[in-house]
mmCIF file of C-alpha atoms in Angstrom:
data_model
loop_
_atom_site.group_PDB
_atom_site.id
_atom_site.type_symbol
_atom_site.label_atom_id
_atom_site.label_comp_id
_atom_site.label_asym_id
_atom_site.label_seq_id
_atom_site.Cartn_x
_atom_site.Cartn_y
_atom_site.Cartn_z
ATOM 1 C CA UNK A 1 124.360 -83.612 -80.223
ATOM 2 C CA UNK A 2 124.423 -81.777 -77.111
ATOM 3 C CA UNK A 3 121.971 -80.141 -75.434
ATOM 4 C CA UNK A 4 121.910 -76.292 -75.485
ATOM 5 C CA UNK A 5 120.664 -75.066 -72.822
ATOM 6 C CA UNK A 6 117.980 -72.136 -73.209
ATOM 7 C CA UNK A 7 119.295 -68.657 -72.124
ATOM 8 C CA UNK A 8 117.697 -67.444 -68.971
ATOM 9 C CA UNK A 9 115.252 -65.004 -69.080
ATOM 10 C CA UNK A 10 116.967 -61.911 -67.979
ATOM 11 C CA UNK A 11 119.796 -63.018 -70.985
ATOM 12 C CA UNK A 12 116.618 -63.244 -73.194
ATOM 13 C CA UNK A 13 115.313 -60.031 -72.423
ATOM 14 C CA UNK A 14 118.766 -57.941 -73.180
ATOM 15 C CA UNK A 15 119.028 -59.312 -76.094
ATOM 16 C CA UNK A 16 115.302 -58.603 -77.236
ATOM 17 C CA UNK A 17 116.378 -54.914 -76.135
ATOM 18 C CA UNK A 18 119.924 -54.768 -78.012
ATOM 19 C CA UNK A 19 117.715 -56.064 -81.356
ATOM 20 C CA UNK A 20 114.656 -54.038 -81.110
ATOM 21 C CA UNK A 21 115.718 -51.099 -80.134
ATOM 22 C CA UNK A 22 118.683 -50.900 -82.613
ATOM 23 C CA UNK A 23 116.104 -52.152 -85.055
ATOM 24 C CA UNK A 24 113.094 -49.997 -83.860
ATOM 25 C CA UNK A 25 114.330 -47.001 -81.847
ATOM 26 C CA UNK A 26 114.372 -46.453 -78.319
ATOM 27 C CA UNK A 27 110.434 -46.412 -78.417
ATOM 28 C CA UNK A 28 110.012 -49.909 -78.750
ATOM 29 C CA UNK A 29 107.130 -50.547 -76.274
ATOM 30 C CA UNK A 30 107.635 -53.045 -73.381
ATOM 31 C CA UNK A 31 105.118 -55.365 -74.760
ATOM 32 C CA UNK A 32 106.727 -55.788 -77.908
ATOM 33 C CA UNK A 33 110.112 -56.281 -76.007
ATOM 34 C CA UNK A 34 108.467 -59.139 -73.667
ATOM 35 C CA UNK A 35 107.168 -60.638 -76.669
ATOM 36 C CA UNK A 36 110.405 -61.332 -78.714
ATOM 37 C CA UNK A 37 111.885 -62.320 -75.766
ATOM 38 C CA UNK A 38 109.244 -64.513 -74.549
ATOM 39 C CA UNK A 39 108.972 -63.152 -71.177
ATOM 40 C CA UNK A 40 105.710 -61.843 -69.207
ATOM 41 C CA UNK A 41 105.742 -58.469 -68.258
ATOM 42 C CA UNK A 42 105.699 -59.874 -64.351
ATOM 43 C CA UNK A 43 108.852 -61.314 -64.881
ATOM 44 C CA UNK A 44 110.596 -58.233 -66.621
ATOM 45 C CA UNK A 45 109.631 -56.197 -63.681
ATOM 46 C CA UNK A 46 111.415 -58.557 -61.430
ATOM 47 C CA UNK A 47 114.385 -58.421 -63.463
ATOM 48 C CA UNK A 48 114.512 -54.828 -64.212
ATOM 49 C CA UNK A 49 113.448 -51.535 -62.406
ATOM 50 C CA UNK A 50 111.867 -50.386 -65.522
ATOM 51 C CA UNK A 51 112.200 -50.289 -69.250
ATOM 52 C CA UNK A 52 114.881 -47.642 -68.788
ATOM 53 C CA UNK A 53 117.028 -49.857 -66.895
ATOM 54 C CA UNK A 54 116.788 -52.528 -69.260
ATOM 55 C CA UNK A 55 117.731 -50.405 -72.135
ATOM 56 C CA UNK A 56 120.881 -49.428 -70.298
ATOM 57 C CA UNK A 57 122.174 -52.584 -69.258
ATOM 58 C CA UNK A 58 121.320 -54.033 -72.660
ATOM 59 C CA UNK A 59 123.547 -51.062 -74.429
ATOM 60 C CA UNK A 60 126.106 -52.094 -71.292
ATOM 61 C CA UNK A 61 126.391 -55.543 -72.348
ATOM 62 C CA UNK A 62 126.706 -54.937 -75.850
ATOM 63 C CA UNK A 63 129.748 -52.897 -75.544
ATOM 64 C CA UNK A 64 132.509 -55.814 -74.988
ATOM 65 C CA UNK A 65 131.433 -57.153 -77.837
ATOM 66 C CA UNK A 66 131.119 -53.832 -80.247
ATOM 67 C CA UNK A 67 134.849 -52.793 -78.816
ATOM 68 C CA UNK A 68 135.758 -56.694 -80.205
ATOM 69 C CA UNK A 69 134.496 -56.048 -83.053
ATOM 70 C CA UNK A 70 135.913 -52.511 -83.667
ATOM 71 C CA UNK A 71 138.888 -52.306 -82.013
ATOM 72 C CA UNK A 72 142.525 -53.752 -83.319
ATOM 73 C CA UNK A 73 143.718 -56.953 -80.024
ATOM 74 C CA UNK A 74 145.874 -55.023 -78.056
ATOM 75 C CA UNK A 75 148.623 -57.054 -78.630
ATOM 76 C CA UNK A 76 148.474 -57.222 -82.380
ATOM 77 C CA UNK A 77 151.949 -54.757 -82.880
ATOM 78 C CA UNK A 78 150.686 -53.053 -85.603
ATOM 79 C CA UNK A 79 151.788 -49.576 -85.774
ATOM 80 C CA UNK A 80 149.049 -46.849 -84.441
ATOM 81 C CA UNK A 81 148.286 -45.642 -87.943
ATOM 82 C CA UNK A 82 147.209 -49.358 -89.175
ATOM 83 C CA UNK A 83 145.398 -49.921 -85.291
ATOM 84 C CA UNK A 84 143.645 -46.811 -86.635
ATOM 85 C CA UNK A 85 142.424 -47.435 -89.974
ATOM 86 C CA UNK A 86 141.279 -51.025 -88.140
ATOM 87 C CA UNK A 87 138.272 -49.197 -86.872
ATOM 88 C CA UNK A 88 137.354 -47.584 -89.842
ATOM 89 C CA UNK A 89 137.364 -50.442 -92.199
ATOM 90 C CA UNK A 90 135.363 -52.200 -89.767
ATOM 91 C CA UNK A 91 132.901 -49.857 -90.317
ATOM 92 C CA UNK A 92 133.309 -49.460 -94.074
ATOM 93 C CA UNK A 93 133.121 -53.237 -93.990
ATOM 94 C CA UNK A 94 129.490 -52.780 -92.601
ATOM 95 C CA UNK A 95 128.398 -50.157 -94.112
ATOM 96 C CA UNK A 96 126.832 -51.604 -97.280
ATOM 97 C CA UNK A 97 124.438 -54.170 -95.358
ATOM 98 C CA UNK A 98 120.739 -53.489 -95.607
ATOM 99 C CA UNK A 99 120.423 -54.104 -91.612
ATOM 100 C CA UNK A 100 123.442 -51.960 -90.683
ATOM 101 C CA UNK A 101 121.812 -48.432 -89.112
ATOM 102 C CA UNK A 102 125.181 -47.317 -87.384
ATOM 103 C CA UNK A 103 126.634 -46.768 -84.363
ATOM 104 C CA UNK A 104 124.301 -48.053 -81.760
ATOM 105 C CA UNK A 105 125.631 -45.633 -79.437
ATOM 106 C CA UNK A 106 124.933 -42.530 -81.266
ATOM 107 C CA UNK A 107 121.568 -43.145 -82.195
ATOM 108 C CA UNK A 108 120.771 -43.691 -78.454
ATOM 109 C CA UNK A 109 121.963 -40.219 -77.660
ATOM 110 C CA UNK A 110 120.492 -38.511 -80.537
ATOM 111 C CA UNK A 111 116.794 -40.236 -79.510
ATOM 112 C CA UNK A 112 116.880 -40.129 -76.082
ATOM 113 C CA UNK A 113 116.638 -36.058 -75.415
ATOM 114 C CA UNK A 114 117.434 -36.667 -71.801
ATOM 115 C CA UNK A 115 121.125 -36.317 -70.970
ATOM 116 C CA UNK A 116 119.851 -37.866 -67.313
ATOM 117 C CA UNK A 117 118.474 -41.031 -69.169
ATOM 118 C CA UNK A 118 120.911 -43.872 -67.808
ATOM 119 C CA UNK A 119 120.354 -45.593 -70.878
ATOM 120 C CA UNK A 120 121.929 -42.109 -72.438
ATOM 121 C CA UNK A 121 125.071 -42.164 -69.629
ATOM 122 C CA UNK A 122 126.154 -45.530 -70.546
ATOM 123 C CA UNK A 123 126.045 -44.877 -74.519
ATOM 124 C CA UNK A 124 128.408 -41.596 -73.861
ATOM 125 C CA UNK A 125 130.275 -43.579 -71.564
ATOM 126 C CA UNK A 126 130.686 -46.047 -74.167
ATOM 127 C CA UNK A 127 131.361 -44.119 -76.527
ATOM 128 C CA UNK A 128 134.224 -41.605 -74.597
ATOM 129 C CA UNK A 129 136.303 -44.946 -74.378
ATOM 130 C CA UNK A 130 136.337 -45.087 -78.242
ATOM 131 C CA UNK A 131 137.896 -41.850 -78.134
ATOM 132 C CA UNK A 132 140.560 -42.639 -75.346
ATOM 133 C CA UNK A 133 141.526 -45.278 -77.726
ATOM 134 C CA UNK A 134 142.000 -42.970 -80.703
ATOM 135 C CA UNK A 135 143.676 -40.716 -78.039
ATOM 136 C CA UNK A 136 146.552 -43.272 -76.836
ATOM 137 C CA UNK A 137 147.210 -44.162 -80.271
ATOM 138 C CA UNK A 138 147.239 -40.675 -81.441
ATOM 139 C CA UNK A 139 149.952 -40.209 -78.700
ATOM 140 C CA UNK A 140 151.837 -43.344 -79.679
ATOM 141 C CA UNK A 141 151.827 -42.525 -83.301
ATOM 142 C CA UNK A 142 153.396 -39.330 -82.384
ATOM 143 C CA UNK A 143 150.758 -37.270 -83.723
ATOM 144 C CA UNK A 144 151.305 -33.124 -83.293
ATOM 145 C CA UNK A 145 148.461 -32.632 -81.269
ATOM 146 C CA UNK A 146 146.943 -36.111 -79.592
ATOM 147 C CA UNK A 147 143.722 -34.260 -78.120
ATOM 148 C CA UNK A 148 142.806 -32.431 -81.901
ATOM 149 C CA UNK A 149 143.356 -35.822 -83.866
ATOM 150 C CA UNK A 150 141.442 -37.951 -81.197
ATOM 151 C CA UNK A 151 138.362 -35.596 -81.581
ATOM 152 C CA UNK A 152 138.846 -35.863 -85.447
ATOM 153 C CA UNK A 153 138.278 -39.105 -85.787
ATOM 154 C CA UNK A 154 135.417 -39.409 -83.336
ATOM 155 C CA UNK A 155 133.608 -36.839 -85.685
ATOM 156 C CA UNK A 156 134.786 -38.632 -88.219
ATOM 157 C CA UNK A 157 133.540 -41.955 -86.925
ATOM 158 C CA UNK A 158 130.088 -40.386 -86.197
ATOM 159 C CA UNK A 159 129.815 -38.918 -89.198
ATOM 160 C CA UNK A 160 130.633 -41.465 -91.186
ATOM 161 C CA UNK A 161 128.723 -44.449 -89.122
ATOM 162 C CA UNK A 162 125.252 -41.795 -88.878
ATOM 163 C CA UNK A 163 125.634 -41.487 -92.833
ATOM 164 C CA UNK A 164 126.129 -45.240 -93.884
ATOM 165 C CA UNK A 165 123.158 -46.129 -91.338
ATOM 166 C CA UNK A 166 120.737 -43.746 -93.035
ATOM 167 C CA UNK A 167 121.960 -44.821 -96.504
ATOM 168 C CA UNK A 168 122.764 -41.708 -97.383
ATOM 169 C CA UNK A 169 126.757 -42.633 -97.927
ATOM 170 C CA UNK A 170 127.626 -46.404 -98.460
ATOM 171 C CA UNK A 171 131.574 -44.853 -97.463
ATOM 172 C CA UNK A 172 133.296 -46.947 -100.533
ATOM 173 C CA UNK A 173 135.939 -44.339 -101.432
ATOM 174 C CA UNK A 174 135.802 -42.292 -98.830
ATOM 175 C CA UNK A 175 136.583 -43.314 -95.507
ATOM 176 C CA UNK A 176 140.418 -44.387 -95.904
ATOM 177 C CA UNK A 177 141.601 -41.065 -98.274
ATOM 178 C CA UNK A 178 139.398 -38.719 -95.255
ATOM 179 C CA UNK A 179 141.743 -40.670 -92.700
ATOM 180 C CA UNK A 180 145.031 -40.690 -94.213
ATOM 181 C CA UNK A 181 144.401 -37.023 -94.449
ATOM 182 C CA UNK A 182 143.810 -36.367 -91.023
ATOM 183 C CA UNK A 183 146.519 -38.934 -90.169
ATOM 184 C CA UNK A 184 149.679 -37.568 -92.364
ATOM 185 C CA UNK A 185 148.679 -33.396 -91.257
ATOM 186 C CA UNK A 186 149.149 -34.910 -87.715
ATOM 187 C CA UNK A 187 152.360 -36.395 -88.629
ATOM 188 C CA UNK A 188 150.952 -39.539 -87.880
ATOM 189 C CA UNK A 189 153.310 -42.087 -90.594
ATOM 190 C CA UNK B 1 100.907 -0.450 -81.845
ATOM 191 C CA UNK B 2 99.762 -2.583 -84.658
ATOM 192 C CA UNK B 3 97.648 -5.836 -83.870
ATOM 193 C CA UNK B 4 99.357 -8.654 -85.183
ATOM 194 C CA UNK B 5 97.355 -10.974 -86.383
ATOM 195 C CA UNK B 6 97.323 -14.737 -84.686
ATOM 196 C CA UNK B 7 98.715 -17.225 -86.450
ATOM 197 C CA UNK B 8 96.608 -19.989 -88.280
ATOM 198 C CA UNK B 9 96.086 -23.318 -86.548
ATOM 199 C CA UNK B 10 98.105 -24.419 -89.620
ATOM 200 C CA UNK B 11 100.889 -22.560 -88.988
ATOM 201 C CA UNK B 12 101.138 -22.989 -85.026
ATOM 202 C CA UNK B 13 100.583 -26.808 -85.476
ATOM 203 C CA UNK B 14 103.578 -26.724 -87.848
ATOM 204 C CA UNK B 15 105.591 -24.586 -85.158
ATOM 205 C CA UNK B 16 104.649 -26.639 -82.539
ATOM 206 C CA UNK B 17 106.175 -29.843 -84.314
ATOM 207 C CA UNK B 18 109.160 -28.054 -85.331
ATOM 208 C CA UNK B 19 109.672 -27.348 -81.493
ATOM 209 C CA UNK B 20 108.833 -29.715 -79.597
ATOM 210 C CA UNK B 21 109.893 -33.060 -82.118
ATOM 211 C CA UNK B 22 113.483 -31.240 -81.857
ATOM 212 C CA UNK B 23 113.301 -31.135 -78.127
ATOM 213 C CA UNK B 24 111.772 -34.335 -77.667
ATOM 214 C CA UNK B 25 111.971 -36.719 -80.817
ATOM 215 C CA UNK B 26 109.719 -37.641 -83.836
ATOM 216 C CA UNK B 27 108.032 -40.194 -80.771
ATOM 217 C CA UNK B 28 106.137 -37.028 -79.099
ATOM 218 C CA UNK B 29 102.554 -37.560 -79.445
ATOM 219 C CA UNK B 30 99.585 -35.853 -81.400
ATOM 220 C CA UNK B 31 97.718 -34.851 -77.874
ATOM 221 C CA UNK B 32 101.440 -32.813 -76.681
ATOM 222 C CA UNK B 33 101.316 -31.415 -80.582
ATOM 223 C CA UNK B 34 97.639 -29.989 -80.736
ATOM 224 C CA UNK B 35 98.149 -28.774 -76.763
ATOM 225 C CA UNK B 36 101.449 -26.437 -77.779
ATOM 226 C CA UNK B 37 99.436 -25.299 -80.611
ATOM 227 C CA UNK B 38 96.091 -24.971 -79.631
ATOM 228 C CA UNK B 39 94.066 -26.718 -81.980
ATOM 229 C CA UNK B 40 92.197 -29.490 -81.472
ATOM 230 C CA UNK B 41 92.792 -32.483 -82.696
ATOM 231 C CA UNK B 42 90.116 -32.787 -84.858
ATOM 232 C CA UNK B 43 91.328 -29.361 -86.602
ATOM 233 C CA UNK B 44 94.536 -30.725 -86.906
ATOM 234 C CA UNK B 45 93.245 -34.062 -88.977
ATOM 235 C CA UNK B 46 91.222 -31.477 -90.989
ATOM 236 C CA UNK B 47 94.406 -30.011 -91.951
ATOM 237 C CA UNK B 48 96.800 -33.034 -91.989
ATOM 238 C CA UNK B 49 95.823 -36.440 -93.116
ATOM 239 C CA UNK B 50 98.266 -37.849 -89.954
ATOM 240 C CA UNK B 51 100.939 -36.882 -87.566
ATOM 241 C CA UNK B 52 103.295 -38.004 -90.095
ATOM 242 C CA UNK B 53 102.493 -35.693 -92.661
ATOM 243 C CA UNK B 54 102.466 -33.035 -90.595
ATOM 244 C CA UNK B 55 106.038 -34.217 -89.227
ATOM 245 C CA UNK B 56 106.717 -33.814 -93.143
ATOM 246 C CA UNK B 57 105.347 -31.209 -93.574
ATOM 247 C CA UNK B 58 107.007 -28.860 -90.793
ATOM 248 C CA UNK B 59 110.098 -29.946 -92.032
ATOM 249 C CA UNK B 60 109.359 -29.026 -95.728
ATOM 250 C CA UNK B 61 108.864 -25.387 -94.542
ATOM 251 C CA UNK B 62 111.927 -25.261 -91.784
ATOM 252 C CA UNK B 63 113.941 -25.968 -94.721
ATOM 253 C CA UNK B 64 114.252 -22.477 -96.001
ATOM 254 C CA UNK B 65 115.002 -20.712 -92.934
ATOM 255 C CA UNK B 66 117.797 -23.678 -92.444
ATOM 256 C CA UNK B 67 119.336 -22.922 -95.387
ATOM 257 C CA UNK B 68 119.361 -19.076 -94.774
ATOM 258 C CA UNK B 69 121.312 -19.715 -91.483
ATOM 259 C CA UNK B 70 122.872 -22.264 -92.764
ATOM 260 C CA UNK B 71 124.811 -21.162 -96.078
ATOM 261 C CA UNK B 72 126.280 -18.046 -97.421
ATOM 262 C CA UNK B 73 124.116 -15.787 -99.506
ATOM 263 C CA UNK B 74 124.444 -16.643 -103.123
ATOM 264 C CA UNK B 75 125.893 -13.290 -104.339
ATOM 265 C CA UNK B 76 128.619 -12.834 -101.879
ATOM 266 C CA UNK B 77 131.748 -12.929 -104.089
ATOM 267 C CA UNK B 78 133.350 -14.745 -101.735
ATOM 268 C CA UNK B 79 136.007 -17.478 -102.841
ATOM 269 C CA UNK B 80 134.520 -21.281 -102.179
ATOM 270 C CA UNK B 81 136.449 -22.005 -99.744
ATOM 271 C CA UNK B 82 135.090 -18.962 -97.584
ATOM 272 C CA UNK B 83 131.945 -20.440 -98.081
ATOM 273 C CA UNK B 84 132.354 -23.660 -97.070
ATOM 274 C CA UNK B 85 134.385 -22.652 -93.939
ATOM 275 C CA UNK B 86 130.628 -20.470 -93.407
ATOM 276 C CA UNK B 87 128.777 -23.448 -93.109
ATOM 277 C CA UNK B 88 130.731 -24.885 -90.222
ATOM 278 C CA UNK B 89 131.255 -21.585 -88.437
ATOM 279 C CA UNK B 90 127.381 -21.498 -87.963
ATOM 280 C CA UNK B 91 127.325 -25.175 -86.600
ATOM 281 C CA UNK B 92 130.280 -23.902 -84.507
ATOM 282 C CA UNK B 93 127.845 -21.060 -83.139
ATOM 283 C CA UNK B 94 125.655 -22.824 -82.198
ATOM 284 C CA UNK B 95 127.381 -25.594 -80.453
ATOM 285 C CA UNK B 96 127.738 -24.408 -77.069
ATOM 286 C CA UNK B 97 123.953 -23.515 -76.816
ATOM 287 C CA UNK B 98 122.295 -25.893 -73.901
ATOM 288 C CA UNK B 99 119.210 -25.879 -76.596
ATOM 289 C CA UNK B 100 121.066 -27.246 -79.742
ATOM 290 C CA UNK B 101 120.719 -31.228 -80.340
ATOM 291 C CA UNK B 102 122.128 -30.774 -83.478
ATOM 292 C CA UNK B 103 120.943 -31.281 -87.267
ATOM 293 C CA UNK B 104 117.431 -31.731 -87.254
ATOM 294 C CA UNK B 105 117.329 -33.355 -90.621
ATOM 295 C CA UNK B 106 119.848 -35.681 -89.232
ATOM 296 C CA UNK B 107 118.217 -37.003 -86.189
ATOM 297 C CA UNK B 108 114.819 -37.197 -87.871
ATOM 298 C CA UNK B 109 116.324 -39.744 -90.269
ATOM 299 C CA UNK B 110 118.382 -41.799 -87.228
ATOM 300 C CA UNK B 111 115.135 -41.653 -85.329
ATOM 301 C CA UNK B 112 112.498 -42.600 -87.983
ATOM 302 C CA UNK B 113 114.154 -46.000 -88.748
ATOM 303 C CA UNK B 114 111.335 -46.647 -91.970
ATOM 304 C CA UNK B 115 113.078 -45.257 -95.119
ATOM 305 C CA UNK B 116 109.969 -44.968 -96.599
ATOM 306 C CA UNK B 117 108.304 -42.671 -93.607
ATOM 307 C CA UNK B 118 107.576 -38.874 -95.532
ATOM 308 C CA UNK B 119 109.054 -36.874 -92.992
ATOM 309 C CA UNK B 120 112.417 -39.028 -93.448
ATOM 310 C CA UNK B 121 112.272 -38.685 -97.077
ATOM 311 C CA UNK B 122 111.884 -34.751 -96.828
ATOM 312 C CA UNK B 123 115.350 -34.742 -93.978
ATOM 313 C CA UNK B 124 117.057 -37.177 -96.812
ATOM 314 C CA UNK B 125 116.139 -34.488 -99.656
ATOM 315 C CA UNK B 126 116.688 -31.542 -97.375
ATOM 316 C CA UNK B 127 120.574 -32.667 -96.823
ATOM 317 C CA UNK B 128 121.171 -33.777 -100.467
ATOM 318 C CA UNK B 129 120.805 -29.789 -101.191
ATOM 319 C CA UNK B 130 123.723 -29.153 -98.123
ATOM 320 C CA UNK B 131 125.596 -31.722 -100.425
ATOM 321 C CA UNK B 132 125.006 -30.298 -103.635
ATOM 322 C CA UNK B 133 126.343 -27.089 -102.126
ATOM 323 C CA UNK B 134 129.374 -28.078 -101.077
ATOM 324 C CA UNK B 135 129.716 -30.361 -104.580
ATOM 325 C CA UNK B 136 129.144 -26.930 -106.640
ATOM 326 C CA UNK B 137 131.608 -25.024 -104.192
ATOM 327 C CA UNK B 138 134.678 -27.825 -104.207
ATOM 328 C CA UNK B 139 134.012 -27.642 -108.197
ATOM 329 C CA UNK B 140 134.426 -23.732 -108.358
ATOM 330 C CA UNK B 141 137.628 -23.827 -105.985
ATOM 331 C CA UNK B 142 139.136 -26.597 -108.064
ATOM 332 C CA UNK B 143 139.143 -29.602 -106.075
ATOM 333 C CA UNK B 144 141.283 -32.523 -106.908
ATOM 334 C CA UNK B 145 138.034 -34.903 -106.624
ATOM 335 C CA UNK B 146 134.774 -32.548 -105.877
ATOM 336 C CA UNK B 147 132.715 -35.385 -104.870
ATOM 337 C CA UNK B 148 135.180 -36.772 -103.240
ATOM 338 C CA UNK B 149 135.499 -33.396 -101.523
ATOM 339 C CA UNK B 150 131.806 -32.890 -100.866
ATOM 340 C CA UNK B 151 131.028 -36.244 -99.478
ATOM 341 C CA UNK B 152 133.988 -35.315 -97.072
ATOM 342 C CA UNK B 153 132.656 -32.411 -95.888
ATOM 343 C CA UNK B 154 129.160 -33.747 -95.516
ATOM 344 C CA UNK B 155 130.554 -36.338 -93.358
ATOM 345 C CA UNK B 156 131.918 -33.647 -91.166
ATOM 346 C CA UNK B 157 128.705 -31.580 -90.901
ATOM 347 C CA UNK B 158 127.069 -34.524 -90.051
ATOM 348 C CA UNK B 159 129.816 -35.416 -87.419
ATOM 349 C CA UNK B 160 129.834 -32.230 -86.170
ATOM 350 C CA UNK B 161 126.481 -31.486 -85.487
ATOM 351 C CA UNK B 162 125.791 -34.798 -84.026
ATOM 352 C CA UNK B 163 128.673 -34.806 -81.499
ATOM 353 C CA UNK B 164 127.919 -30.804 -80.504
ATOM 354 C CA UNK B 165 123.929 -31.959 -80.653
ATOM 355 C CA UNK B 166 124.777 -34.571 -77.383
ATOM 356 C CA UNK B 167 127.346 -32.696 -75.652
ATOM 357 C CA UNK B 168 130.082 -34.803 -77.102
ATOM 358 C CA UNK B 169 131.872 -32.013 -78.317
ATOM 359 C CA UNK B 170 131.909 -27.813 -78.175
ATOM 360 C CA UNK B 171 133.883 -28.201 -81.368
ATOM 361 C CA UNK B 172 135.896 -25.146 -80.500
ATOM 362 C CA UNK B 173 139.587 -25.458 -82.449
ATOM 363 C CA UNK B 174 138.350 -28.392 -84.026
ATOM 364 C CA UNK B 175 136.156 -28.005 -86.908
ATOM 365 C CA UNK B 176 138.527 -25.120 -88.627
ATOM 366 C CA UNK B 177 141.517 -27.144 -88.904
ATOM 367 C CA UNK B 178 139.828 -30.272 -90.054
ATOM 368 C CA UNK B 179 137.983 -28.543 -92.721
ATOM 369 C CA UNK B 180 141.002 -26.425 -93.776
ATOM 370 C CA UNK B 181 143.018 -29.748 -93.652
ATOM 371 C CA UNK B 182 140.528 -31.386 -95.888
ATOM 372 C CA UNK B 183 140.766 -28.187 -98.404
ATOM 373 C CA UNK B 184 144.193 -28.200 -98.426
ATOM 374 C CA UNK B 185 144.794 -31.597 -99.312
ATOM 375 C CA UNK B 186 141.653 -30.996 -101.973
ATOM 376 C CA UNK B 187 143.439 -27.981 -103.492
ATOM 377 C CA UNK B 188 140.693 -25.666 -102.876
ATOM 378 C CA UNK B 189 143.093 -22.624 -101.528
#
């Protein structure tokens, strides 16, 4: 069996962060952060400028991975409806597990009051290239008004990602007919 | 000139938590809470058995005045989907204020990540009434599905208010012709 090698501390650290704070909230103290990762506070002050910083390279991170999991491969051919729908049964796919408290992204914005907070900028920065995508394949799929349906289904996609992760809509039902509505007034086929 | 009367410590401690968690989060501390009302804080655990329950608490008794901005008056003859379409105009008033972070009942619930916590149990029960409005509204106008319908449109609010709440959205030209789009395909003319 080989030998994994430990992650490094600063790898240790962001993931602490990405766990904790999607677990926790944003308030998660620094102690508690060192802790799980197993890290003095020393060291995270060598690695990081402050908790702040950490927070936003964390969410930074995360985001190659959340777009894998979200998005459609862009070379998958699928028609921009189905690419579409993709990210929505991803979510509806989560949406039923005990852990699953939404879109990481939102809740970071909606906690952290301060639009200045650069753990805030990266989350909307994140989150705007969500939209782009909904925005080329609004365009590709020929839709009546690109810019209207792209900002549909981000509201859609917050709505329905905020709802699921405070249990107050487990989306079954719901998510594909709300869609497909959306999809065929645009003219999307 | 008539004297008005000061408010009780009650009542400014509940104002003051009303304010200031919407500005700055459920995280803002008991010292910032008595200091904006001006009561100490051994008055305030005379009249609240924690900062929690008074978190509830203020919420409990926002709820009203919500509700009155919120949603049409009950006697005003107009057809459902008039009423509905009310709902969202007011979130749509709102949404370009630099002060509005959107649903407060929402972000108390994304930001208190216990279920069990009271204040998040009085948000969850405060939004099941915006639901059971629009559920009694898409039943009146004759909705295909009225649940269907109503957890549609909560979806939306929530959406909505979120996205205008961060600056992710003014949600001018968009919410009218996603909620009439939902309607329409609902049957609710």
């Amino acid at each position: 069996m080989a030998t994994q090698a430990k992650a490094t501390p600063r790898k240790r650290l962001l993931e602490a962060a990405a766990t904790l704070t999607y677990q926790h909230g944003v308030g998660i103290g620094v102690d508690a952060l060192c802790q799980a990762a197993g890290v003095s506070k020393r060291s995270m002050y060598q690695l990081f400028s402050s908790k702040d910083e950490l927070l936003a390279v964390s969410l930074e991170e995360c985001a190659a991975a959340c777009a894998a999991w979200l998005l459609p491969a862009a070379d998958d051919d699928c028609p921009p409806r189905e690419r579409i729908l993709h990210v929505f049964e991803q979510v509806e796919s989560q949406a039923g597990a005990p852990e699953y408290r939404g879109c990481r992204y939102l809740a970071v914005q909606i906690e952290l009051k301060d639009e200045s907070h650069p753990a805030r900028q990266v989350a909307r920065r994140v989150k705007g290239k969500l939209t782009a995508f909904f925005r080329g394949e609004a365009g590709r799929g020929g839709a009546s008004d690109p810019d209207l349906l792209a900002r549909q289904l981000s509201l859609v996609y917050d709505g329905a990602s905020a709802r699921a992760g405070i249990q107050a809509d487990n989306l079954t039902g719901l998510i594909a007919p709300t869609i497909s509505t959306l999809l065929d007034s645009a003219g999307v086929r």
